[in-house]
Amino acid sequence: MLQNASITEIAEKYKPLWALDSVGALLQWDMETYMPLGASKPRGFTIAQTQLLRQERMLQLANLVSKAEKSTDLNDSETGFLRVLKRDLDYFTKVPPKLLEDIIKTATEGTVVWREARKKSDFSMFKPYLEKMVGLKRQEAEKLGYQRQPYNALMDRFEEEITTDDVDRIFSSLRSELKGLLTKVLSEGKFPSTHPLEEISYEVAAMKRVNEAALKLLQMPEKTFRMDISTHPFTTSMSIEDVRITTRYEGKDFKASLYSTVHESGHAIYDLQIDPSLDYTPLSRGTSLGVHESQSRFWENFIGRSREFVKRIYPNLKANLPFVARYSEEDVYRYVNSVKPSLIRVVADELTYNFHIMVRYELEKKLIGGEMEVAEAPGMWRDLMEEYVGVRPRNDTEGILQDVHWSEGLFGYFPTYSLGNVIAGMFYNRVQKDLNLKTVVANGELGRVKDWLKERLHKYGAVYSPKELQKRAFGETYDPHWLIKYLQEKYLA
Ligand SMILES: [Zn+2]
C-alpha cells in the first residue's frame, strides 16, 4: 500500500502516465491484430507521440522523486515505487533526446531492410544498419554508465542488476551439463527428432476449440482476459482487469498453436494476479523480462508438456482433431517433447533452446564491448551454432538474420529468455515440494498452482527487483541447477 504523503502525491501525478502506457498498449495490440494494413504510418506516428508525451510528463516528476527519496519510513511498496520511477527517470535524463531519436530512426529503417535482407538471405544489405545500431547502443551504454562491461548497462534495462558475471556463470554450468544430456537423449532415441503429427493439417476452427479448452484447463478468467490471433503471439496488459494474448494458426503441427497459447497464458496469469492495490501505479507490471518469461515457460514446458497435462488435454484433442485418435497419449507426449538440434531458435525444444541464446549472448557481448566487428558476426554465428547446437547454418536466413531483435536495437534482451528458464526451474522445484504437483495437474486443479504463484510472486508486481524477489522466494538467485535437474529427470526417465 502507498501511504506516505510524498509518495501518494507522486502516485496521483503518475496516473496520466499510467493511462498513456495503457493507451500505448492498446494501440500496439490493435496494430498487431485488427488494424488495416494501410494504417501503419499514422499508427507509428500516434504511438511515438504518446511516448514523447509520456517522457515529458515523466521528467516533470524528477524533483518530487528526489525529494521523496529523503523519506526514511517507507514500506516495501513505497521503496519499490521510487526504485521503478527512478530507473525510468534515470534513462530519460542520461540518454540525450538526439541519441534516443537516432536509435528509434535506425530501428524503424533497419527493421524494414532486415526483412528484405532475411528474404534474400543477404547480410550485406543489413550490415550498415547493424553497424550503426551497434555504435548507437555503445553510446547509450556510455551515457547510462556501467561497471566493467558496457553490455551490462544494456542488459540492466531488461533485467535489473544482472551482469555478465551472472550470465557467464549460469551459461557455463548450463553448457557443460546440457551438452552431455543432449548427446545422451539423442543417442537413446526415446524422444523422437521428428513425428508424423508435425505434418498433419488441422482446421483452424477445430484448433481454436482445442486452445479454448486449454484456457479452460488453465482457468483463465472470462471477464478480464481474451485471446485473438497474430503472426507473432504476444501478451499485453492494459490493466490488471484487461489482459490479452494472441495465438497463431499455421494449419499444421498443432503443438505450435497449443503451446503458444499456453505460453502466452503464462504471461497473462502473472499480469492478472498482481495485487489490485497496485493498479494505476508503475508497480502494476512484472518485475523484469526474465521473471515474466519464467512464468510463460513454467506453464508452457514444466506444466504444459508434462505427462499429466497431456493426459488432461488428450480427450479434447481427439474430439476436435480426429487424426489424433490414431496416436496414443504416450505418442502425443513424445510428439510435444521431440528433441532436435535445429537452426531456428523459435522452434527449438527445451534441451537445445538455451544454446541458441548463448550464441546470441556471446555475439552481443563482443559487439557492444568492441571486441568484434559486425563484418565478423555471421561467421562467428555459424561457428558457435556448430559448437553449441551441433548444426551449421547454410546461409544467413538460417543464421544471423533470423531474429528481429537487433534491427530493433534490442541488445541485452536475449539472455532474459534463458534466465526465464532458470527461474522457472527454481519455481518448479519449490512448487513440487509444496503441492503434490503431478497429482494436482492430473486432477486439473491448476487454480491451486496459480494461487501458489500468486502468493510467492505475482501479487508483488514490480515491488521487488528480480534478485530481491528470488531471494525472498528461494533464498538464492538465478540458480541453474534446478533447471538442469528437471531436464535430467524428464528426459532420462
Ligand atoms: Zn514469452
Coordinates of C-alpha atoms and ligand atoms in Angstrom, one line a residue:
M1 CA 0.0 0.0 0.0
L2 CA 1.2 3.5 -0.8
Q3 CA 0.5 5.7 2.3
N4 CA 3.5 8.1 2.7
A5 CA 2.3 11.6 1.8
S6 CA 5.1 12.5 -0.6
I7 CA 4.6 9.1 -2.3
T8 CA 0.9 9.4 -2.7
E9 CA 1.4 12.9 -4.2
I10 CA 3.6 11.4 -6.9
A11 CA 1.3 8.5 -7.4
E12 CA -1.6 10.9 -8.1
K13 CA 0.6 12.7 -10.6
Y14 CA 1.6 9.4 -12.2
K15 CA -1.9 8.4 -13.1
P16 CA -2.0 10.2 -16.5
L17 CA 1.3 8.5 -17.3
W18 CA -0.1 5.1 -16.4
A19 CA -3.1 5.9 -18.7
L20 CA -0.7 6.8 -21.5
D21 CA 1.0 3.4 -21.1
S22 CA -2.3 1.7 -21.2
V23 CA -3.3 3.6 -24.3
G24 CA 0.0 2.7 -25.9
A25 CA -0.5 -1.0 -25.1
L26 CA -4.0 -0.9 -26.7
L27 CA -2.7 0.8 -29.8
Q28 CA 0.0 -1.8 -30.1
W29 CA -2.4 -4.6 -29.6
D30 CA -4.8 -3.3 -32.2
M31 CA -1.9 -2.8 -34.6
E32 CA -0.9 -6.5 -34.4
T33 CA -4.5 -7.8 -34.5
Y34 CA -7.2 -5.8 -36.3
M35 CA -5.7 -2.6 -37.7
P36 CA -6.0 -2.3 -41.5
L37 CA -2.5 -2.8 -43.0
G38 CA -2.5 0.7 -44.6
A39 CA -2.8 2.4 -41.3
S40 CA 0.8 1.6 -40.1
K41 CA 2.2 5.0 -40.8
P42 CA -0.3 7.1 -38.8
R43 CA -0.3 4.4 -36.1
G44 CA 3.5 4.6 -35.8
F45 CA 3.2 8.4 -35.5
T46 CA 0.5 8.2 -32.8
I47 CA 2.5 5.7 -30.8
A48 CA 5.6 7.8 -31.0
Q49 CA 3.6 10.9 -29.9
T50 CA 2.2 9.2 -26.9
Q51 CA 5.6 8.1 -25.9
L52 CA 7.0 11.6 -26.2
L53 CA 4.2 12.9 -24.1
R54 CA 4.9 10.3 -21.5
Q55 CA 8.6 11.1 -21.4
E56 CA 7.8 14.8 -21.0
R57 CA 5.4 14.2 -18.1
M58 CA 7.8 11.7 -16.6
L59 CA 10.6 14.2 -16.4
Q60 CA 8.3 16.6 -14.5
L61 CA 8.2 14.2 -11.7
A62 CA 12.0 14.3 -11.2
N63 CA 12.1 16.8 -8.4
L64 CA 9.3 15.2 -6.4
V65 CA 11.0 11.8 -6.7
S66 CA 14.4 13.1 -5.4
K67 CA 12.5 14.9 -2.5
A68 CA 10.6 11.7 -1.6
E69 CA 13.9 9.7 -1.6
K70 CA 14.8 11.5 1.6
S71 CA 11.9 9.9 3.5
T72 CA 13.1 7.4 5.9
D73 CA 9.9 5.5 6.9
L74 CA 9.0 3.9 3.6
N75 CA 7.4 0.5 3.4
D76 CA 8.4 -2.1 0.7
S77 CA 5.8 -0.9 -1.8
E78 CA 6.8 2.7 -1.4
T79 CA 10.5 1.8 -1.8
G80 CA 9.7 -0.2 -4.9
F81 CA 7.6 2.6 -6.2
L82 CA 10.6 5.0 -6.1
R83 CA 13.0 2.4 -7.4
V84 CA 10.9 1.8 -10.5
L85 CA 10.3 5.5 -11.2
K86 CA 14.0 6.3 -10.7
R87 CA 15.0 3.7 -13.2
D88 CA 12.7 5.3 -15.8
L89 CA 13.8 8.8 -15.0
D90 CA 17.4 7.8 -15.0
Y91 CA 17.1 6.6 -18.5
F92 CA 15.4 9.7 -19.8
T93 CA 17.9 12.1 -18.0
K94 CA 21.0 10.3 -19.0
V95 CA 20.2 9.4 -22.6
P96 CA 20.1 12.6 -24.7
P97 CA 16.9 13.0 -26.8
K98 CA 19.0 13.2 -30.0
L99 CA 20.5 9.8 -29.3
L100 CA 17.1 8.3 -28.5
E101 CA 15.7 9.7 -31.7
D102 CA 18.7 8.2 -33.7
I103 CA 18.0 4.8 -32.2
I104 CA 14.3 4.9 -33.0
K105 CA 15.0 6.1 -36.6
T106 CA 17.7 3.5 -37.2
A107 CA 15.4 0.8 -35.7
T108 CA 12.5 1.8 -38.0
E109 CA 14.6 1.9 -41.1
G110 CA 16.7 -1.1 -40.1
T111 CA 13.8 -3.3 -39.5
V112 CA 12.4 -2.7 -43.0
V113 CA 15.8 -3.5 -44.5
W114 CA 16.3 -6.5 -42.2
R115 CA 13.0 -8.0 -43.5
E116 CA 14.2 -7.7 -47.1
A117 CA 17.7 -9.0 -46.2
R118 CA 16.2 -12.0 -44.5
K119 CA 14.1 -12.8 -47.5
K120 CA 17.1 -12.6 -49.8
S121 CA 19.5 -14.1 -47.3
D122 CA 21.8 -11.2 -47.9
F123 CA 23.5 -10.0 -44.7
S124 CA 25.4 -7.3 -46.6
M125 CA 22.2 -5.3 -47.1
F126 CA 21.6 -5.2 -43.4
K127 CA 25.2 -4.7 -42.3
P128 CA 25.4 -0.9 -42.4
Y129 CA 22.2 -0.7 -40.3
L130 CA 23.5 -3.1 -37.7
E131 CA 26.9 -1.3 -37.6
K132 CA 25.0 2.0 -37.0
M133 CA 22.8 0.4 -34.3
V134 CA 25.8 -1.2 -32.5
G135 CA 27.5 2.2 -32.5
L136 CA 24.4 3.9 -31.1
K137 CA 23.9 1.2 -28.4
R138 CA 27.5 1.6 -27.3
Q139 CA 26.9 5.3 -27.0
E140 CA 23.8 4.6 -25.0
A141 CA 25.8 2.3 -22.6
E142 CA 28.4 5.0 -22.1
K143 CA 25.7 7.5 -21.2
L144 CA 23.9 5.2 -18.8
G145 CA 27.2 4.2 -17.1
Y146 CA 28.2 0.7 -16.2
Q147 CA 30.6 -1.5 -14.2
R148 CA 33.3 -3.5 -16.1
Q149 CA 31.4 -4.1 -19.4
P150 CA 29.3 -1.7 -21.4
Y151 CA 26.9 -4.6 -22.2
N152 CA 25.9 -4.6 -18.6
A153 CA 24.2 -1.3 -19.0
L154 CA 22.1 -2.7 -21.8
M155 CA 21.1 -5.9 -20.0
D156 CA 20.1 -3.9 -16.9
R157 CA 17.4 -2.2 -18.9
F158 CA 15.6 -5.6 -19.3
E159 CA 16.8 -7.5 -16.2
E160 CA 17.6 -5.2 -13.3
E161 CA 21.0 -5.8 -11.6
I162 CA 22.0 -8.6 -13.9
T163 CA 25.7 -8.6 -15.0
T164 CA 27.8 -10.6 -17.4
D165 CA 29.4 -12.3 -14.4
D166 CA 26.0 -13.7 -13.5
V167 CA 25.2 -14.8 -17.1
D168 CA 28.6 -16.2 -17.7
R169 CA 28.3 -18.3 -14.6
I170 CA 24.8 -19.5 -15.5
F171 CA 25.7 -20.3 -19.1
S172 CA 28.9 -22.1 -18.3
S173 CA 27.1 -24.6 -16.0
L174 CA 24.1 -25.0 -18.4
R175 CA 26.5 -25.6 -21.3
S176 CA 28.5 -28.3 -19.6
E177 CA 25.5 -30.1 -18.2
L178 CA 23.1 -29.8 -21.1
K179 CA 25.6 -30.8 -23.7
G180 CA 26.1 -34.2 -22.2
L181 CA 22.4 -34.6 -21.6
L182 CA 21.5 -33.7 -25.1
T183 CA 24.0 -36.3 -26.5
K184 CA 22.6 -39.0 -24.3
V185 CA 19.0 -38.2 -25.2
L186 CA 19.7 -38.2 -28.9
S187 CA 21.5 -41.5 -28.7
E188 CA 18.8 -43.1 -26.7
G189 CA 16.1 -42.0 -29.2
K190 CA 13.2 -42.2 -26.7
F191 CA 12.2 -38.7 -27.7
P192 CA 11.9 -38.6 -31.5
S193 CA 13.5 -35.9 -33.6
T194 CA 10.5 -35.8 -35.9
H195 CA 7.0 -37.1 -35.6
P196 CA 4.3 -37.8 -38.2
L197 CA 1.9 -35.4 -36.3
E198 CA 4.1 -32.5 -37.4
E199 CA 2.9 -32.9 -41.0
I200 CA -0.8 -33.4 -40.4
S201 CA -3.1 -30.4 -41.2
Y202 CA -5.8 -29.2 -38.9
E203 CA -8.8 -27.0 -39.4
V204 CA -8.4 -23.6 -37.7
A205 CA -11.9 -23.7 -36.2
A206 CA -11.2 -27.1 -34.6
M207 CA -7.8 -26.0 -33.3
K208 CA -9.4 -22.9 -31.8
R209 CA -11.7 -25.2 -29.8
V210 CA -8.6 -27.0 -28.5
N211 CA -7.0 -23.8 -27.5
E212 CA -10.2 -22.7 -25.7
A213 CA -10.2 -26.0 -23.8
A214 CA -6.6 -25.3 -22.8
L215 CA -7.7 -21.9 -21.5
K216 CA -10.4 -23.5 -19.5
L217 CA -7.9 -26.0 -18.1
L218 CA -5.7 -23.1 -17.1
Q219 CA -8.8 -21.4 -15.5
M220 CA -8.3 -18.2 -17.4
P221 CA -10.9 -15.6 -16.3
E222 CA -13.7 -14.8 -18.8
K223 CA -14.3 -11.2 -17.8
T224 CA -10.7 -9.8 -17.7
F225 CA -8.9 -11.8 -20.4
R226 CA -9.3 -12.5 -24.1
M227 CA -7.4 -14.3 -26.9
D228 CA -7.0 -13.2 -30.5
I229 CA -4.8 -14.1 -33.5
S230 CA -1.5 -12.6 -34.7
T231 CA 1.5 -13.8 -36.7
H232 CA 3.9 -13.5 -33.7
P233 CA 2.0 -14.4 -30.5
F234 CA 2.3 -11.9 -27.6
T235 CA 0.7 -10.8 -24.3
T236 CA -0.3 -7.3 -23.5
S237 CA -1.8 -5.8 -20.4
M238 CA -4.0 -2.6 -20.4
S239 CA -4.6 -3.0 -16.7
I240 CA -4.9 -5.8 -14.1
E241 CA -8.5 -6.1 -15.3
D242 CA -7.7 -6.2 -19.0
V243 CA -5.0 -8.7 -20.1
R244 CA -4.9 -10.1 -23.7
I245 CA -3.0 -12.8 -25.5
T246 CA -2.7 -13.8 -29.1
T247 CA -2.0 -17.1 -30.6
R248 CA -1.2 -18.4 -34.1
Y249 CA -2.7 -21.0 -36.5
E250 CA -0.3 -22.2 -39.1
G251 CA -2.6 -25.0 -40.3
K252 CA -0.4 -28.0 -39.3
D253 CA 1.8 -29.2 -36.5
F254 CA -0.8 -28.4 -33.8
K255 CA 1.6 -28.3 -30.9
A256 CA 2.9 -24.9 -32.2
S257 CA -0.5 -23.3 -31.8
L258 CA -1.4 -25.1 -28.5
Y259 CA 1.9 -24.2 -26.8
S260 CA 1.9 -20.6 -28.0
T261 CA -1.5 -20.4 -26.3
V262 CA -0.2 -21.9 -23.0
H263 CA 3.0 -19.8 -23.1
E264 CA 1.2 -16.5 -23.5
S265 CA -1.4 -17.6 -20.9
G266 CA 1.5 -18.0 -18.5
H267 CA 2.5 -14.3 -19.1
A268 CA -1.2 -13.3 -18.7
I269 CA -1.6 -15.2 -15.4
Y270 CA 1.3 -13.1 -14.0
D271 CA -0.3 -9.8 -15.1
L272 CA -3.8 -10.8 -13.9
Q273 CA -2.6 -11.8 -10.5
I274 CA -0.8 -8.6 -9.5
D275 CA -2.4 -7.1 -6.4
P276 CA -5.2 -4.8 -7.4
S277 CA -4.0 -2.1 -5.0
L278 CA -1.0 -1.6 -7.3
D279 CA -3.2 -0.8 -10.3
Y280 CA -2.6 2.7 -11.9
T281 CA 0.9 2.8 -10.4
P282 CA 4.3 1.9 -12.0
L283 CA 4.3 -1.3 -9.9
S284 CA 1.4 -2.9 -11.8
R285 CA 3.7 -4.9 -14.1
G286 CA 6.0 -7.8 -13.9
T287 CA 9.4 -7.0 -12.3
S288 CA 11.6 -8.0 -15.3
L289 CA 11.6 -9.7 -18.6
G290 CA 13.4 -12.8 -17.1
V291 CA 10.8 -13.2 -14.4
H292 CA 8.0 -12.7 -16.8
E293 CA 9.5 -15.3 -19.1
S294 CA 9.9 -17.7 -16.2
Q295 CA 6.1 -17.7 -15.9
S296 CA 5.4 -18.3 -19.5
R297 CA 8.0 -21.1 -19.7
F298 CA 6.8 -22.6 -16.5
W299 CA 3.2 -23.1 -17.9
E300 CA 4.3 -24.0 -21.4
N301 CA 7.0 -26.5 -20.6
F302 CA 7.1 -27.6 -17.0
I303 CA 3.3 -27.9 -16.8
G304 CA 2.0 -27.9 -20.4
R305 CA 4.5 -30.5 -21.7
S306 CA 4.1 -32.8 -18.7
R307 CA 2.5 -36.2 -19.0
E308 CA -0.3 -35.2 -16.7
F309 CA -1.2 -32.1 -18.7
V310 CA -1.1 -34.1 -22.0
K311 CA -3.4 -36.6 -20.3
R312 CA -5.9 -33.9 -19.4
I313 CA -5.9 -32.3 -22.9
Y314 CA -5.8 -35.6 -24.8
P315 CA -9.6 -36.3 -24.9
N316 CA -10.1 -32.8 -26.2
L317 CA -7.5 -33.2 -28.9
K318 CA -9.2 -36.4 -30.0
A319 CA -12.7 -34.8 -30.0
N320 CA -11.6 -31.8 -32.1
L321 CA -8.7 -33.1 -34.2
P322 CA -9.9 -36.6 -35.5
F323 CA -6.4 -37.6 -36.7
V324 CA -5.1 -37.6 -33.1
A325 CA -7.2 -40.8 -32.4
R326 CA -4.6 -42.7 -34.4
Y327 CA -2.0 -41.9 -31.8
S328 CA -1.8 -42.9 -28.1
E329 CA -1.5 -40.5 -25.2
E330 CA 2.1 -41.5 -24.9
D331 CA 2.7 -40.8 -28.6
V332 CA 1.3 -37.3 -28.2
Y333 CA 3.6 -36.8 -25.2
R334 CA 6.6 -37.8 -27.3
Y335 CA 5.4 -35.6 -30.1
V336 CA 5.1 -32.4 -27.9
N337 CA 8.5 -33.2 -26.4
S338 CA 10.5 -34.1 -29.5
V339 CA 14.2 -33.2 -29.4
K340 CA 16.0 -32.0 -32.4
P341 CA 19.1 -29.8 -32.7
S342 CA 17.8 -27.2 -35.3
L343 CA 18.9 -23.9 -36.7
I344 CA 15.9 -21.8 -35.7
R345 CA 15.5 -20.5 -32.1
V346 CA 11.8 -20.1 -32.0
V347 CA 11.1 -23.8 -32.8
A348 CA 13.9 -25.1 -30.5
D349 CA 13.0 -27.7 -27.9
E350 CA 13.6 -27.5 -24.2
L351 CA 17.0 -29.1 -24.4
T352 CA 18.5 -27.1 -27.2
Y353 CA 16.8 -23.7 -26.6
N354 CA 19.4 -22.2 -24.3
F355 CA 22.2 -23.0 -26.7
H356 CA 20.5 -20.6 -29.2
I357 CA 20.5 -17.9 -26.6
M358 CA 24.2 -18.5 -25.7
V359 CA 25.2 -17.9 -29.4
R360 CA 23.4 -14.5 -29.4
Y361 CA 24.7 -13.6 -26.0
E362 CA 28.4 -14.2 -26.9
L363 CA 28.0 -12.2 -30.1
E364 CA 26.2 -9.3 -28.4
K365 CA 28.7 -9.1 -25.6
K366 CA 31.6 -8.9 -28.1
L367 CA 29.9 -6.4 -30.4
I368 CA 28.9 -4.0 -27.7
G369 CA 32.3 -4.5 -25.9
G370 CA 34.1 -3.5 -29.2
E371 CA 35.8 -6.9 -29.3
M372 CA 34.4 -7.8 -32.7
E373 CA 33.4 -6.1 -35.9
V374 CA 29.9 -6.5 -37.4
A375 CA 31.5 -8.0 -40.5
E376 CA 32.8 -10.9 -38.5
A377 CA 29.4 -11.7 -36.8
P378 CA 27.8 -14.0 -39.4
G379 CA 30.9 -16.3 -39.4
M380 CA 31.1 -16.3 -35.7
W381 CA 27.4 -17.2 -35.6
R382 CA 27.9 -20.2 -37.8
D383 CA 30.9 -21.4 -35.7
L384 CA 29.1 -21.0 -32.4
M385 CA 26.0 -22.8 -33.7
E386 CA 28.1 -25.7 -34.8
E387 CA 29.9 -25.7 -31.4
Y388 CA 26.8 -25.4 -29.2
V389 CA 23.9 -26.8 -31.1
G390 CA 25.8 -29.1 -33.4
V391 CA 24.3 -27.8 -36.6
R392 CA 25.7 -25.3 -39.1
P393 CA 23.6 -22.7 -41.0
R394 CA 24.0 -22.9 -44.7
N395 CA 23.0 -19.2 -45.2
D396 CA 22.3 -16.1 -43.2
T397 CA 18.5 -16.5 -43.2
E398 CA 19.0 -19.7 -41.2
G399 CA 21.7 -17.9 -39.3
I400 CA 22.2 -14.3 -38.1
L401 CA 19.2 -12.8 -40.0
Q402 CA 16.5 -15.0 -38.2
D403 CA 15.6 -12.7 -35.3
V404 CA 14.1 -9.2 -35.4
H405 CA 15.8 -8.1 -32.1
W406 CA 19.0 -6.5 -33.3
S407 CA 17.3 -4.5 -36.1
E408 CA 15.1 -3.0 -33.4
G409 CA 18.1 -2.2 -31.2
L410 CA 17.2 -4.8 -28.5
F411 CA 20.7 -5.6 -27.3
G412 CA 20.8 -7.3 -23.9
Y413 CA 17.3 -8.8 -24.3
F414 CA 18.1 -12.4 -25.4
P415 CA 19.7 -13.5 -22.1
T416 CA 16.3 -12.9 -20.4
Y417 CA 14.8 -15.9 -22.3
S418 CA 17.3 -18.3 -20.6
L419 CA 17.1 -16.5 -17.3
G420 CA 13.4 -17.2 -17.5
N421 CA 14.0 -20.9 -18.0
V422 CA 16.4 -20.9 -15.0
I423 CA 13.9 -19.1 -12.7
A424 CA 11.1 -21.4 -13.9
G425 CA 13.3 -24.3 -12.8
M426 CA 13.5 -22.8 -9.3
F427 CA 9.8 -22.4 -9.1
Y428 CA 9.2 -25.9 -10.3
N429 CA 11.4 -27.3 -7.6
R430 CA 9.6 -25.3 -4.9
V431 CA 6.0 -25.9 -6.1
Q432 CA 6.7 -29.6 -6.3
K433 CA 7.7 -29.6 -2.6
D434 CA 4.7 -27.5 -1.5
L435 CA 2.0 -29.1 -3.6
N436 CA 1.8 -32.6 -4.9
L437 CA 2.2 -31.2 -8.3
K438 CA 1.8 -34.2 -10.6
T439 CA -1.5 -35.1 -8.8
V440 CA -2.7 -31.5 -8.8
V441 CA -2.1 -31.3 -12.6
A442 CA -3.6 -34.8 -13.2
N443 CA -6.7 -33.7 -11.3
G444 CA -6.9 -30.5 -13.3
E445 CA -6.6 -28.4 -10.2
L446 CA -4.5 -25.8 -11.8
G447 CA -6.1 -23.0 -9.8
R448 CA -4.0 -24.2 -6.9
V449 CA -0.8 -23.8 -8.8
K450 CA -1.9 -20.3 -9.8
D451 CA -2.7 -19.4 -6.2
W452 CA 0.7 -20.7 -5.1
L453 CA 2.4 -18.5 -7.7
K454 CA 0.3 -15.5 -6.8
E455 CA 1.4 -15.6 -3.2
R456 CA 5.1 -16.0 -3.9
L457 CA 5.5 -13.9 -6.9
H458 CA 2.6 -12.4 -8.9
K459 CA 0.9 -10.2 -6.2
Y460 CA 4.1 -8.1 -5.7
G461 CA 4.1 -6.8 -9.3
A462 CA 7.4 -4.8 -9.6
V463 CA 7.7 -4.0 -5.8
Y464 CA 10.9 -6.0 -5.6
S465 CA 13.8 -6.2 -8.0
P466 CA 14.1 -9.6 -9.7
K467 CA 17.1 -10.5 -7.5
E468 CA 15.3 -9.4 -4.3
L469 CA 12.2 -11.3 -5.3
Q470 CA 14.1 -14.5 -5.9
K471 CA 15.9 -14.1 -2.6
R472 CA 12.6 -13.8 -0.8
A473 CA 11.1 -16.8 -2.6
F474 CA 14.1 -19.1 -2.8
G475 CA 16.9 -17.7 -0.6
E476 CA 19.1 -17.7 -3.8
T477 CA 19.2 -16.1 -7.2
Y478 CA 19.4 -17.5 -10.8
D479 CA 20.5 -21.0 -9.8
P480 CA 20.6 -23.0 -13.0
H481 CA 21.0 -26.3 -11.1
W482 CA 17.2 -26.7 -10.7
L483 CA 16.6 -26.4 -14.4
I484 CA 19.3 -29.0 -15.1
K485 CA 17.8 -31.3 -12.5
Y486 CA 14.3 -31.0 -14.0
L487 CA 15.6 -31.7 -17.6
Q488 CA 17.6 -34.7 -16.5
E489 CA 14.6 -36.2 -14.6
K490 CA 12.3 -35.6 -17.5
Y491 CA 14.5 -36.7 -20.4
L492 CA 16.3 -39.6 -18.8
A493 CA 13.2 -41.1 -17.1
Ligands
ZN1 ZN 7.3 -15.2 -23.6

